[in-house]
XYZ file of C-alpha atoms in Angstrom:
632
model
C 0.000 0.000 0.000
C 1.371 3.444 -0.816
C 2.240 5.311 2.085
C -0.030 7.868 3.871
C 0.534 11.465 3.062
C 0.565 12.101 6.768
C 3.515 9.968 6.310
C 5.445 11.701 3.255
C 4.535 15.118 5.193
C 6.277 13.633 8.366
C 9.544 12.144 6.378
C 9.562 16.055 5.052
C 9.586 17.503 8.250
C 12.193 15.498 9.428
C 14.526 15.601 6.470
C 14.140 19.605 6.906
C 14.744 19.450 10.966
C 17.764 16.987 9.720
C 19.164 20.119 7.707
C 17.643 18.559 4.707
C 19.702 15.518 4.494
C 17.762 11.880 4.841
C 17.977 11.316 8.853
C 20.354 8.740 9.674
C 19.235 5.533 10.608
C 22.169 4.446 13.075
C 21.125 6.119 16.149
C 24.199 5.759 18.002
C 25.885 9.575 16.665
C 24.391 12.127 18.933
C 22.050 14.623 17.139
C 23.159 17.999 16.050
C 21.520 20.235 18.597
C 20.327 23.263 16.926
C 17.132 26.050 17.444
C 13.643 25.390 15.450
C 12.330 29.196 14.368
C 8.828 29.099 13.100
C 5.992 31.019 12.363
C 1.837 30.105 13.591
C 1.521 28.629 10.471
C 4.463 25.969 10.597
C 3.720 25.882 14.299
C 0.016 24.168 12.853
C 1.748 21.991 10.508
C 4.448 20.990 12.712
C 1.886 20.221 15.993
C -0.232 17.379 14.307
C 2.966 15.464 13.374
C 5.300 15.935 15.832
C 5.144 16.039 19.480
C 8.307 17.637 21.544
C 9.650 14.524 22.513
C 10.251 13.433 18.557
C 11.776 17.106 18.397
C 14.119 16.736 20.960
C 15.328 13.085 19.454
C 15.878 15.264 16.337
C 18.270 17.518 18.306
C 15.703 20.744 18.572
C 16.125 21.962 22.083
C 14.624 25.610 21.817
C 11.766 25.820 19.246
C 10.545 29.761 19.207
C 7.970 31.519 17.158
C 9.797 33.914 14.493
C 7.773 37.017 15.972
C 8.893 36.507 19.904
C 11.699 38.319 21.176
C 14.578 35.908 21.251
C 18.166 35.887 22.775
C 20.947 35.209 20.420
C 22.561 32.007 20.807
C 25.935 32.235 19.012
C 27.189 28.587 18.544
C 23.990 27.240 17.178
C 22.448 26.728 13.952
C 19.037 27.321 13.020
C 16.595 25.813 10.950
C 13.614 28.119 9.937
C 9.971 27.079 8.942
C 8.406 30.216 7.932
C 5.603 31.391 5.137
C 7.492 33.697 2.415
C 5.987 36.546 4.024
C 6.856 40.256 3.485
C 6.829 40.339 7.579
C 8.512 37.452 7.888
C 11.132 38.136 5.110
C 11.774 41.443 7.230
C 12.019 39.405 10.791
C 14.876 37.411 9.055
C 16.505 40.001 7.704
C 16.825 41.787 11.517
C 17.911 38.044 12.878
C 21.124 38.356 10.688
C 21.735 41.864 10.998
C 21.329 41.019 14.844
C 23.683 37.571 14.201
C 21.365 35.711 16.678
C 22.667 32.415 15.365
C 26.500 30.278 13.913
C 24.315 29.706 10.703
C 20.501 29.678 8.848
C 18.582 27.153 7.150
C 15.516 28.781 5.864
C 13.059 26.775 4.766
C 9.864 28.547 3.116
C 6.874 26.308 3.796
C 5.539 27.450 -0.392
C 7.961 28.527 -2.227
C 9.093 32.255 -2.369
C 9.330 34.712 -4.890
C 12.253 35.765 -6.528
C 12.036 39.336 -5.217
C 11.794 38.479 -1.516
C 15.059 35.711 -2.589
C 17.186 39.037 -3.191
C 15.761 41.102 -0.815
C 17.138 38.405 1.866
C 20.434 38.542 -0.510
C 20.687 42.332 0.262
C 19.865 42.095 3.967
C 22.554 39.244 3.947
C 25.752 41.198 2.224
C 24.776 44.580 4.418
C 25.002 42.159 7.779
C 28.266 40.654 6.224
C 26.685 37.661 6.648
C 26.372 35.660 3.537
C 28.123 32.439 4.623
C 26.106 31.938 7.396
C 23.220 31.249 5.198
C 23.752 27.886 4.298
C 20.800 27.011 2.666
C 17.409 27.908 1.242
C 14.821 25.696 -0.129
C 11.069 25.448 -0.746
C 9.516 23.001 0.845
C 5.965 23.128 -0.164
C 4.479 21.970 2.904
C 1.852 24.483 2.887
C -1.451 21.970 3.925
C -1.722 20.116 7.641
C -2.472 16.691 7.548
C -4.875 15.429 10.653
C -5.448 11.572 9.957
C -3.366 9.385 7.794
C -6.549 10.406 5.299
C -7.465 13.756 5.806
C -5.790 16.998 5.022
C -6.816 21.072 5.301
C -5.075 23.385 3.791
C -4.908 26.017 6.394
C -5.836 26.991 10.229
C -4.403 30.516 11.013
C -5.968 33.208 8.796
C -8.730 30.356 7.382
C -11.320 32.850 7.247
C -9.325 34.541 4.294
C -10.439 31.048 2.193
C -13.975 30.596 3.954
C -16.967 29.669 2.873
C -18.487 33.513 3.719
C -15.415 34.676 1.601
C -16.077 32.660 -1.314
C -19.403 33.341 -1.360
C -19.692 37.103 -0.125
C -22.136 39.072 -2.746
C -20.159 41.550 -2.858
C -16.474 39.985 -3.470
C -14.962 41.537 -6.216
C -13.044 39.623 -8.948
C -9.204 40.407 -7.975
C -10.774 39.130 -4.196
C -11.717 35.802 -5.760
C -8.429 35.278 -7.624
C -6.262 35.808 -4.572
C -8.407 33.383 -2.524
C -8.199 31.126 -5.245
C -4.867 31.444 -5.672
C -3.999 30.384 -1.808
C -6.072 27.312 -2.263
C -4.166 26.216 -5.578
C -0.646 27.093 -3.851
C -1.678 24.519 -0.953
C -3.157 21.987 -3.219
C -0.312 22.254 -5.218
C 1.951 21.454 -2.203
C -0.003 18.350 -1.263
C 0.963 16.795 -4.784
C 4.275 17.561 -4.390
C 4.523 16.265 -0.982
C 2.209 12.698 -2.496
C 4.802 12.830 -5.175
C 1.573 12.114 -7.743
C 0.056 14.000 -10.472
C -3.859 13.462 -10.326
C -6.439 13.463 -13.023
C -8.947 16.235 -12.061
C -12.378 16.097 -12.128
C -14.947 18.914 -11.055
C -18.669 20.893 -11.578
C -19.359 23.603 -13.361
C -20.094 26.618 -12.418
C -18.713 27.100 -9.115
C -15.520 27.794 -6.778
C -14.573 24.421 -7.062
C -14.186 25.183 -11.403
C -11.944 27.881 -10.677
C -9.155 25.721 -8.502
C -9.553 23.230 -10.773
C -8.494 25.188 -13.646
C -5.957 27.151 -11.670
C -4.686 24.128 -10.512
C -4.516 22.014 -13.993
C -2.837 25.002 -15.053
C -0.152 25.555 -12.322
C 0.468 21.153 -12.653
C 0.814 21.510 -16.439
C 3.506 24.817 -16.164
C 5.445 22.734 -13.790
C 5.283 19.412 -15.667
C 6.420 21.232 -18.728
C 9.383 23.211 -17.198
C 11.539 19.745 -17.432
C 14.347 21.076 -15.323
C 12.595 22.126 -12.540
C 9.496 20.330 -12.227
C 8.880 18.945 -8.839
C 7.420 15.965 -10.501
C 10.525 14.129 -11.768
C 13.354 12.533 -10.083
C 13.831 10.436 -7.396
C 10.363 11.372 -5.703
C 8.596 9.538 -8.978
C 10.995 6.770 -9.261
C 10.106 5.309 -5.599
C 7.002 4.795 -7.267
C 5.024 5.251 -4.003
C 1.802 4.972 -6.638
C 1.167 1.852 -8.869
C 0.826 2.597 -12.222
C -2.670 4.145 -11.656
C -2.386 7.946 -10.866
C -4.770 9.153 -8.441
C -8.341 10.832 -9.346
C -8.638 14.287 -7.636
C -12.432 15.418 -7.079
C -13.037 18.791 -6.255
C -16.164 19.485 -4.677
C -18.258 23.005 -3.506
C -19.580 22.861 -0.497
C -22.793 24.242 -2.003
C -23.682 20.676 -3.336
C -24.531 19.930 0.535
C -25.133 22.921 2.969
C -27.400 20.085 5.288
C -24.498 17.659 6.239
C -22.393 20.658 8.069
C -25.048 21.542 10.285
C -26.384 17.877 10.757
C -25.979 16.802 14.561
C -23.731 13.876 15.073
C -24.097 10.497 16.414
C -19.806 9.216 15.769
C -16.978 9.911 18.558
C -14.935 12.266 16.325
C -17.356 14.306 14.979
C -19.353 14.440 18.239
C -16.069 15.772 19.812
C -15.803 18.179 17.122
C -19.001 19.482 17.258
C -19.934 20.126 21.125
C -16.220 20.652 22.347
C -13.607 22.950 21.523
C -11.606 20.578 19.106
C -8.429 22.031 16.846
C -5.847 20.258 15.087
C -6.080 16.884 17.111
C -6.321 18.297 20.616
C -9.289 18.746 22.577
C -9.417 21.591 25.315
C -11.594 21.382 28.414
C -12.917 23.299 31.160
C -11.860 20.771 34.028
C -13.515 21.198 37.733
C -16.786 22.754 36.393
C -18.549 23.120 39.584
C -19.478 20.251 41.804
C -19.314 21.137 44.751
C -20.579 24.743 45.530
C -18.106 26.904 47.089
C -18.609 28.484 50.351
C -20.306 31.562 50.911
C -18.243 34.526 50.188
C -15.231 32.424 49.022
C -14.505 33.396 45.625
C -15.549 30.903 42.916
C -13.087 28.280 41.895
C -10.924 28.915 38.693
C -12.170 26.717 35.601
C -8.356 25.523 34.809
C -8.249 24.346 31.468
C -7.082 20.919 30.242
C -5.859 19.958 26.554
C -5.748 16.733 25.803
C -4.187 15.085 22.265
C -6.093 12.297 20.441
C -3.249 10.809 18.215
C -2.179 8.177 15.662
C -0.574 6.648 18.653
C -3.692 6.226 21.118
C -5.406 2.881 19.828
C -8.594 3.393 21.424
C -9.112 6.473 19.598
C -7.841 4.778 16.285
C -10.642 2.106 16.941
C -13.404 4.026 17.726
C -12.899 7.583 16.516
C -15.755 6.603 14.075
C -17.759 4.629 16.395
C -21.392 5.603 17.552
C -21.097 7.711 21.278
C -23.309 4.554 22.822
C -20.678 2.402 21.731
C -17.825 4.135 22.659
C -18.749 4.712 26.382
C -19.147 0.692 26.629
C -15.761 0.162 25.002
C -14.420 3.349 27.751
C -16.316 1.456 30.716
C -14.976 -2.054 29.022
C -10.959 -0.885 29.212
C -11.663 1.020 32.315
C -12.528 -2.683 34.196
C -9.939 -4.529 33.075
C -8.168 -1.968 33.857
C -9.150 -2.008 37.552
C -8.396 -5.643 37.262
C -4.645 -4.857 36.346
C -4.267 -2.104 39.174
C -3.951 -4.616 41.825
C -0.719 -5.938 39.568
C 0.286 -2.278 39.102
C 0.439 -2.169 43.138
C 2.328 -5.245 42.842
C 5.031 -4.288 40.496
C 5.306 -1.033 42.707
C 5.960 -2.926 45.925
C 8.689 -5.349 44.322
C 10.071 -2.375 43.079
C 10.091 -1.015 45.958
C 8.210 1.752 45.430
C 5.638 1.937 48.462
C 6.358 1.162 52.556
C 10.154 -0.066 52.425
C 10.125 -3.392 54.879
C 13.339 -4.425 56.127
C 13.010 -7.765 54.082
C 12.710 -6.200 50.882
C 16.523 -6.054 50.849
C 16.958 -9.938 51.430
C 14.309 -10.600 48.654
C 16.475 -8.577 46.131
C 18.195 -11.240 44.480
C 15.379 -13.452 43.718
C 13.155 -11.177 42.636
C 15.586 -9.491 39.893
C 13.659 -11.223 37.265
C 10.650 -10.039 38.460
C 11.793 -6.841 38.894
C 13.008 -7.010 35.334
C 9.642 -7.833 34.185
C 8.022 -4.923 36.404
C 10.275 -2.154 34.942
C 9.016 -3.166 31.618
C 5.244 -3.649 32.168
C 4.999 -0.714 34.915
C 4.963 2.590 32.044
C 2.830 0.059 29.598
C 0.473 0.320 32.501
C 0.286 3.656 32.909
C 0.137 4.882 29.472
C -2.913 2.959 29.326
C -4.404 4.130 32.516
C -3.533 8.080 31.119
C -5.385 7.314 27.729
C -8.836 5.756 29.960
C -8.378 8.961 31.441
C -8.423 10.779 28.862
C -11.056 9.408 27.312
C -13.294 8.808 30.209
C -12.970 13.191 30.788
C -13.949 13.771 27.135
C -16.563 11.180 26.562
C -18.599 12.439 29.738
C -17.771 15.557 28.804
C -19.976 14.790 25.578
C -22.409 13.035 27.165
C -23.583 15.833 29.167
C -24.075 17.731 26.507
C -25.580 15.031 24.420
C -28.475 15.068 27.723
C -28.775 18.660 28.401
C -29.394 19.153 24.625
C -30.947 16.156 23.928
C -28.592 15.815 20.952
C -29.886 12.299 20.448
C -33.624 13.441 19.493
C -31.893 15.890 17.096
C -29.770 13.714 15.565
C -32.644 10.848 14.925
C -35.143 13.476 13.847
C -32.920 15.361 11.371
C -32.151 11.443 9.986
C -35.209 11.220 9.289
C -36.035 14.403 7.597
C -32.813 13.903 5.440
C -33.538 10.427 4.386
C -37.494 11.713 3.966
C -38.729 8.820 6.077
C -42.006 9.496 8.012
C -41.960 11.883 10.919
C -43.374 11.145 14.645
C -43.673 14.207 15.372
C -43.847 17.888 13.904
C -41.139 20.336 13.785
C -42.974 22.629 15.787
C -43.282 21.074 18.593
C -39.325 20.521 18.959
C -38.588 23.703 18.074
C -40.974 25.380 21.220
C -39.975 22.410 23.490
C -37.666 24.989 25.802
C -35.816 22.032 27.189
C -35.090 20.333 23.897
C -31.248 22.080 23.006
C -30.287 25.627 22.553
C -31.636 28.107 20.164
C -28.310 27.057 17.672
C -29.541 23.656 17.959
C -32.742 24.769 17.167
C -31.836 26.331 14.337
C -29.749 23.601 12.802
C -32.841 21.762 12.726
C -34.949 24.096 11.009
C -32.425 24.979 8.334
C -31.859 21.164 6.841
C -35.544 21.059 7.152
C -35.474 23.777 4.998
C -33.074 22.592 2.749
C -33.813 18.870 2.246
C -37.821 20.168 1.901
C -38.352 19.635 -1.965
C -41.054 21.988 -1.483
C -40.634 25.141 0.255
C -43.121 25.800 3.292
C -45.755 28.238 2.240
C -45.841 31.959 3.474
C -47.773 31.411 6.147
C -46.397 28.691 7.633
C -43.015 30.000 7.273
C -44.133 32.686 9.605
C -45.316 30.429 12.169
C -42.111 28.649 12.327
C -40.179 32.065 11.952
C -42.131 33.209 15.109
C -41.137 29.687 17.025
C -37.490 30.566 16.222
C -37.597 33.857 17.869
C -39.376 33.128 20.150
C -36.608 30.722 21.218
C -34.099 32.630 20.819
C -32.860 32.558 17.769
C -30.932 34.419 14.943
C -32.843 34.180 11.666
C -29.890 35.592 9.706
C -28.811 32.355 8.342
C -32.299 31.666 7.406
C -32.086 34.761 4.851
C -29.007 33.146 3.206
C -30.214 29.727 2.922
C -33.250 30.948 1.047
C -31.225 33.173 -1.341
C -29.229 30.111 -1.926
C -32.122 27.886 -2.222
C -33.565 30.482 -4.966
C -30.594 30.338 -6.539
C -29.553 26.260 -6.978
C -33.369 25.797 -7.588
C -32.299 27.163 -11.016
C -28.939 25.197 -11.105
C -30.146 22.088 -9.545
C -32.139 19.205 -7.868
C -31.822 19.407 -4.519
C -29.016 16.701 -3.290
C -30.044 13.081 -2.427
C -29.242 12.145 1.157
C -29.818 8.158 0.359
C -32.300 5.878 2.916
C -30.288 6.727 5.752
C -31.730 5.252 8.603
C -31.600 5.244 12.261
C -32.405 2.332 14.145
C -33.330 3.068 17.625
C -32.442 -0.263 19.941
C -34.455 1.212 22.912
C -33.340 3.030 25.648
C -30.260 1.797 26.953
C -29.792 -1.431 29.284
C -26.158 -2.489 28.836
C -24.548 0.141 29.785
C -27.055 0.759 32.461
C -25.011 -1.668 35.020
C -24.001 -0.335 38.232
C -20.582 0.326 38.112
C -20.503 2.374 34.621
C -19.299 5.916 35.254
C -21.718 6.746 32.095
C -25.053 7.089 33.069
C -26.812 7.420 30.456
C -30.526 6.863 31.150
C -32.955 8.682 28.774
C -30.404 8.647 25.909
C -31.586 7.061 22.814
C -29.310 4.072 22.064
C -29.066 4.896 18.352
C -27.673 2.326 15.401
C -25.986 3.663 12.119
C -27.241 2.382 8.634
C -24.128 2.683 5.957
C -25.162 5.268 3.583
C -23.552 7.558 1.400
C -23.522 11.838 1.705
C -23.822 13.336 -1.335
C -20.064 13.793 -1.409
C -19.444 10.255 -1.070
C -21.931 9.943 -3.868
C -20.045 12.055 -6.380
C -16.374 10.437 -5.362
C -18.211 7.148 -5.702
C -19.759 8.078 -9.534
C -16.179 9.173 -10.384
C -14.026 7.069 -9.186
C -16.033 4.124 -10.264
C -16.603 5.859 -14.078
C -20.218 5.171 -13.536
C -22.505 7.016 -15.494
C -24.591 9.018 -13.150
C -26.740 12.217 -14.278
C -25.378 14.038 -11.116
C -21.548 13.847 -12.031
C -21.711 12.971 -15.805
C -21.034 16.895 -17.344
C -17.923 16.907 -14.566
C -14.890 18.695 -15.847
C -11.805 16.832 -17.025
C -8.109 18.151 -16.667
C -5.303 15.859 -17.145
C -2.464 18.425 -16.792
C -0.258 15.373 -18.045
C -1.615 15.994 -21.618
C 0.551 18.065 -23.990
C -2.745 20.482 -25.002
C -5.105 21.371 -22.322
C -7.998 19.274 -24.360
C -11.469 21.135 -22.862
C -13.496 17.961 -22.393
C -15.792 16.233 -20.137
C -15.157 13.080 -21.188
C -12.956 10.769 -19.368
C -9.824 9.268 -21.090
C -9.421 5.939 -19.429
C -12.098 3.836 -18.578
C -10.765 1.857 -15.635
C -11.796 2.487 -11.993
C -9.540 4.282 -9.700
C -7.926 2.613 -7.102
C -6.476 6.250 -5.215
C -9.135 9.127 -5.038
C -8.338 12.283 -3.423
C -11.561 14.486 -2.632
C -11.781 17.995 -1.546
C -14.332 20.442 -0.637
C -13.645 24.071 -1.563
C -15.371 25.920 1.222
C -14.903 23.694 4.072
C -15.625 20.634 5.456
C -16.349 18.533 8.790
C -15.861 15.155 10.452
C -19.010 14.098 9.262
C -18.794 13.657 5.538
C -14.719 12.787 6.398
C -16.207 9.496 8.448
C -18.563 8.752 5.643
C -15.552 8.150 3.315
C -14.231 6.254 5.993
C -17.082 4.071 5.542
C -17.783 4.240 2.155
C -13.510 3.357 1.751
C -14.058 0.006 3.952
C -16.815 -1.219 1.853
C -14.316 -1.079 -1.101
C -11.497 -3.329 -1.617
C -8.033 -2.251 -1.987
C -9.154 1.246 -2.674
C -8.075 4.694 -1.250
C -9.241 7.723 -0.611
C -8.343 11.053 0.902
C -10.344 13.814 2.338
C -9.436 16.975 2.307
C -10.785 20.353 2.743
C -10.076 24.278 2.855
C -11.430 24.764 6.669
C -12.749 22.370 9.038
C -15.724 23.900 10.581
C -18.218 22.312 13.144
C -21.775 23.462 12.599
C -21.416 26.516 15.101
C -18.858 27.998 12.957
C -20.616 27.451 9.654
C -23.613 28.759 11.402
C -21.718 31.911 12.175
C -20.671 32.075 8.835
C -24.102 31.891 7.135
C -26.180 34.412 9.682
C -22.680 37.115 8.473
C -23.682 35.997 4.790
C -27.505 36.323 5.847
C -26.828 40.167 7.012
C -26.008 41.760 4.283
């Protein structure tokens, strides 16, 4: 199997921290120890991939934001990770004028212009110090990879490439081209970095057209410049792809404006969507208040805890995708035999010594080196373990209380239902006035997939009534003026998109998990089963990538930027299914549609696919972005 771009993006990093020479593989010769300098933005590349230990192994001891104020150290080298910015550019120049450091790597996460090369030339000769800039590359590692299959392109400044910013009514044209041309720069990366050039496929008419013909055009100047494209050379010749190259579908988040705002029922996007998630690592308001605090005592400070779900953590591997029931049986499962093992883990201490020293412990020594062997090795196994139930104990009940004080579970089955167009139980109103069901967001969430999966609109006057229950509730009708303009508007384009017969089987309350000892107690939550079916994004990879013939995708742009003349076509050249598929919303995307791939991918042997997108949003963030969109 070809390896994960997470991977390739990891083997960059460390080639680059490794002063851009392959990192040995004999660890016996001490690391160089030298200074990492980077900006937020390789800060939010870096954090995903590598944790401090791994930087420390590499020989980084200090690793500083560019913009802080920073001590010289004279007898080190350092290795920067910056954007090409005209800030940044300037920050460097001071650093050698300042000769903070014994030499410079810079490394430009795209690549950098030639004018802001020579101004670092000047800034150089004037600070006498051109030899102690020993080298300068591009690295075009301008994307941050989250999951071994799922990429975005950018988390500081994301609001520049937004879904308001794309579609703003009043955006002028040189806007558009500069957003578009940050989205094509990071795309463009992410093929370097995969080392593949894909066959493109896209709609017409939309933001998603415009990358793809940027991009075909930016793959096809490279490809032809033989000298310097990025494409040759010993990346190819690994061959990390079979023959096959991979099929690259762009998709606009207008195709589906339901599935961002849908309410979850999977681990991951639960987490995502009720708790402050960002780039892998959850933070949390620990010590929200049990026990009151005395009268006249000042309240207790909310410290805050971060946690980091990784590759590493297996549990969160297994069940990132897993419905919440599920998960809190599988938390409750490890947590027992966990309890079963802590009587061992008091064991291993008291061989070791660790607890009440007796004066035979020191007689017992020699027989029990073996064991004590044994207990050095086991003992931080152990406690790893115990630190990840932790962990995932804190978040998961941290869910589940919002899951009961919102009732998340009657959202999630209801909107199901109305996306899938099965029968209701009961009407819209009713949820929508019931003051304990959610907040007024929830609320809102609710109304607006009604809205959009109705294939007829509610009529005037019932529109009111509901518009009344909304504000009544609380709510912010903004995004309910955008959502209609947009529904005008793809009424003409389109047919509204076709959720498939999801279904929700509810197994009854629960009865499992309902045994004593569980620390989740989750009476009154609807234990909820998933049916496999595909979002309309799955939908359209699934058309493509399997060349069927589907009225949906069949007038779907073409670009091979491998052909000599750009030849305008929708038809496809090759008729074989793709094995690789790479698929990316312009406008943003969630965990939601990312763990229907995930699906969607296991049902399919031997293939591959990639999800990618230009902002990860959970539906309060979209939400904010449509009500700013709905106030113009």
């Amino acid at each position: 199997m070809a390896a994960s771009v997470r991977e390739k993006q990891t083997v960059a990093l460390k080639r680059m921290l490794n002063f851009n020479a392959p990192p040995l593989k004999n660890t016996a010769a001490e690391p160089v120890w030298k200074v990492l300098i980077y900006d937020r933005f390789g800060q939010d590349i870096i954090s995903p991939l590598l944790s401090v230990k791994e930087l420390r192994d590499m020989g980084i001891t200090l690793h500083l934001l560019l913009h802080s104020d920073r001590d010289p150290i004279p007898d080190v080298p350092a290795i920067y990770f910056v954007m090409p910015t005209e800030e940044n550019i300037d920050r460097i120049c001071q650093d050698l004028r300042n000769q903070l450091y014994e030499s410079y790597y810079l490394n430009f996460i795209s690549a950098i212009s030639r004018s802001k090369l020579e101004d670092i030339a000047s800034a150089a000769l004037a600070a006498n110090a051109v030899n102690l800039v020993t080298k300068v590359f591009d690295q075009y590692l301008n994307f941050i990879t989250l999951e071994d299959d799922m990429f975005i392109l950018c988390h500081q400044n994301k609001e520049l490439i937004s879904y308001h910013a794309i579609n703003r009514a009043d955006i002028q044209d040189t806007d558009m081209e500069a957003i578009m041309d940050t989205i094509v720069d990071s795309l463009f990366c992410f093929f370097v970095t995969l080392g593949a050039v894909p066959i493109i496929r896209c709609p017409r008419g939309n933001a998603a057209e415009m990358v793809a013909v940027k991009l075909d055009k930016k793959l096809r100047e490279n490809l032809r410049d033989a000298r310097n494209s990025l494409f040759t050379g010993d990346s190819m010749a690994a061959g990390q792809f079979s023959f096959q190259r991979p099929l690259f579908v762009l998709a606009d988040r207008n195709v589906d404006m339901a599935t961002p705002l849908h309410h979850t029922w999977t681990y991951q996007a639960l987490i995502h969507d009720v708790l402050d998630f960002h780039l892998n690592r959850v933070m949390m308001e620990e010590g929200v208040g049990a026990e009151p605090s005395p009268a006249g005592a000042r309240p207790k400070k909310k410290s805050r805890k971060t946690y980091d779900l990784t590759a590493a953590d297996k549990f969160w591997q297994k069940h990132k995708g897993s419905p919440f029931p599920e998960v809190a049986e599988s938390v409750q499962e490890e947590l027992d035999t966990y309890r079963a093992q802590e009587d061992e883990v008091k064991r291993l201490k008291s061989i070791m010594g660790l607890e009440g020293e007796d004066e035979g412990a020191i007689s017992m020594l020699s027989d029990n080196t073996a064991k004590l062997t044994s207990a050095m090795s086991s003992l931080p196994e152990l406690l790893e373990k115990k630190r990840l139930i932790d962990l995932h104990t804190n978040v998961a009940t941290a869910v589940l209380d919002h899951i009961k004080s919102r009732k998340l579970d009657v959202y999630f089955e209801y909107e199901e239902k109305l996306m899938s167009k099965s029968t209701l139980d009961k009407s819209l109103l009713d949820i929508i006035s019931d003051p304990d069901a959610g907040t007024p967001e929830d609320k809102m969430r609710l109304f607006l997939i009604f809205y959009i999966t109705a294939q007829l609109a509610p009529s005037e006057s019932d529109l009111e009534q509901y518009k009344k229950a909304l504000t009544d509730a609380g709510c912010d009708l903004s995004p309910l003026n955008y959502i209609k303009q947009w529904k005008a508007f793809t009424k003409m384009a389109a047919t509204p998109a076709n959720y498939g017969n999801s279904g929700v089987k509810p197994m009854g309350l629960f009865s499992r998990v309902m045994n004593t000892g569980s620390q989740f107690v989750m009476e009154g939550v609807k234990n909820l089963v998933l049916k496999q079916h595909n979002l309309p994004v799955t939908r359209i990879l699934d058309n493509l990538m399997e060349m069927k013939s589907h009225p949906e995708t069949d007038d779907y742009r073409y670009f091979d930027p491998k052909m000599l003349r750009g030849s305008e076509s929708s038809i496809p050249r090759n008729k074989n299914p793709f094995q690789e598929a790479i698929v990316f919303v312009v406008g943003g995307g969630n965990y939601i549609e990312y763990q229907n791939l995930v699906d969607y991918t296991k049902s399919k042997q031997g293939k591959k696919v990639v999800y990618g997108c230009s902002e990860l949003f959970n539906a309060a963030q979209f939400i904010k972005q449509l009500s700013q969109l709905g106030q113009k």
